[in-house]
Coordinates of C-alpha atoms in Angstrom, one line a residue:
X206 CA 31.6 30.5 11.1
X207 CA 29.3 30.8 7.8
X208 CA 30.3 27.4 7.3
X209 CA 29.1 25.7 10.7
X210 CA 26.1 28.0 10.5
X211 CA 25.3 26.3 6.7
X212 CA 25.9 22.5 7.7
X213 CA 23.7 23.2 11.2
X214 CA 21.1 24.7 8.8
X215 CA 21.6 21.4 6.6
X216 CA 21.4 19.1 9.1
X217 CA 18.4 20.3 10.7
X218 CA 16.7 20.0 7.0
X219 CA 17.8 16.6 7.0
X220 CA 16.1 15.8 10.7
X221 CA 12.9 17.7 9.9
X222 CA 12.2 15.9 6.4
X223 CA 13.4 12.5 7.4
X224 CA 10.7 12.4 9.9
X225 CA 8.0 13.8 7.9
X226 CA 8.8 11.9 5.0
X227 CA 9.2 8.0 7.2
X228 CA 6.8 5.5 5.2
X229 CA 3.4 4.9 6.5
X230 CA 2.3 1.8 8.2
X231 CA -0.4 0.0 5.8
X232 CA -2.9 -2.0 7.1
X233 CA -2.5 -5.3 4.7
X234 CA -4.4 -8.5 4.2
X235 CA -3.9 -11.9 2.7
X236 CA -6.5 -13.6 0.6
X237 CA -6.0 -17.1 -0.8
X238 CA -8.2 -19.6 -2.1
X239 CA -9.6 -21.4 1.1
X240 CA -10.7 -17.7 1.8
X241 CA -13.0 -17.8 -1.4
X242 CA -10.5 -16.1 -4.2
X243 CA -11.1 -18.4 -7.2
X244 CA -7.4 -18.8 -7.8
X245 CA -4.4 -18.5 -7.0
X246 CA -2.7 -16.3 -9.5
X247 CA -3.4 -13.0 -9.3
X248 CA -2.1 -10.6 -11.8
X249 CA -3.6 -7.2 -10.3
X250 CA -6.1 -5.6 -7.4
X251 CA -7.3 -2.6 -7.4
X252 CA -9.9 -0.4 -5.1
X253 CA -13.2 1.1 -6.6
X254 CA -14.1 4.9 -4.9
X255 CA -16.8 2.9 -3.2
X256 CA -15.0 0.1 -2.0
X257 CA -15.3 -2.7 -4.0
X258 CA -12.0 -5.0 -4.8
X259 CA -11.6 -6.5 -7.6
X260 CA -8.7 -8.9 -8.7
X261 CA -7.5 -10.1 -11.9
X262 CA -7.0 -13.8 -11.7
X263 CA -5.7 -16.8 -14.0
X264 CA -9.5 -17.8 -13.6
X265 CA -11.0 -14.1 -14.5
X266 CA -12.1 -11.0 -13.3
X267 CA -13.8 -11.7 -9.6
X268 CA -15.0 -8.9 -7.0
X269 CA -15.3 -8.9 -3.2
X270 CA -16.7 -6.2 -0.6
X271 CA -15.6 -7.5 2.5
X272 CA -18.1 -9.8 2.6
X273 CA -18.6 -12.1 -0.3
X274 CA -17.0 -13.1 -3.7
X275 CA -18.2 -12.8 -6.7
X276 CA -16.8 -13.9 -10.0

């Protein structure tokens, strides 16, 4: 009896954190070089707290805000 009790117990754990721990849907988006990026290659991005990107490319450091590039 203990025994069902523990894997109901244990089962229900597993339900409740599998849904509360599924992965988050990311909104994602593609730059390339038509799109103004100045190369190809890029090594990192990264997110400034007031929004700016920035990306480390083959060609240097360049910046955009949604808007414009800038290298």
């Amino acid at each position: 009896m203990i025994n069902r009790i523990n894997y109901l117990v244990i089962l229900s754990l597993f339900c409740f954190c599998n849904s509360v721990l599924s992965p988050q849907n990311f909104i994602s988006r593609t730059y390339t070089v038509e799109d103004g990026l100045p190369d190809a290659k890029v090594f990192d991005v990264l997110q400034d707290s007031s929004g700016l990107m920035w990306f480390a490319t083959r060609s240097g450091i360049c910046t955009y805000d949604g808007n414009e590039w800038k290298m």
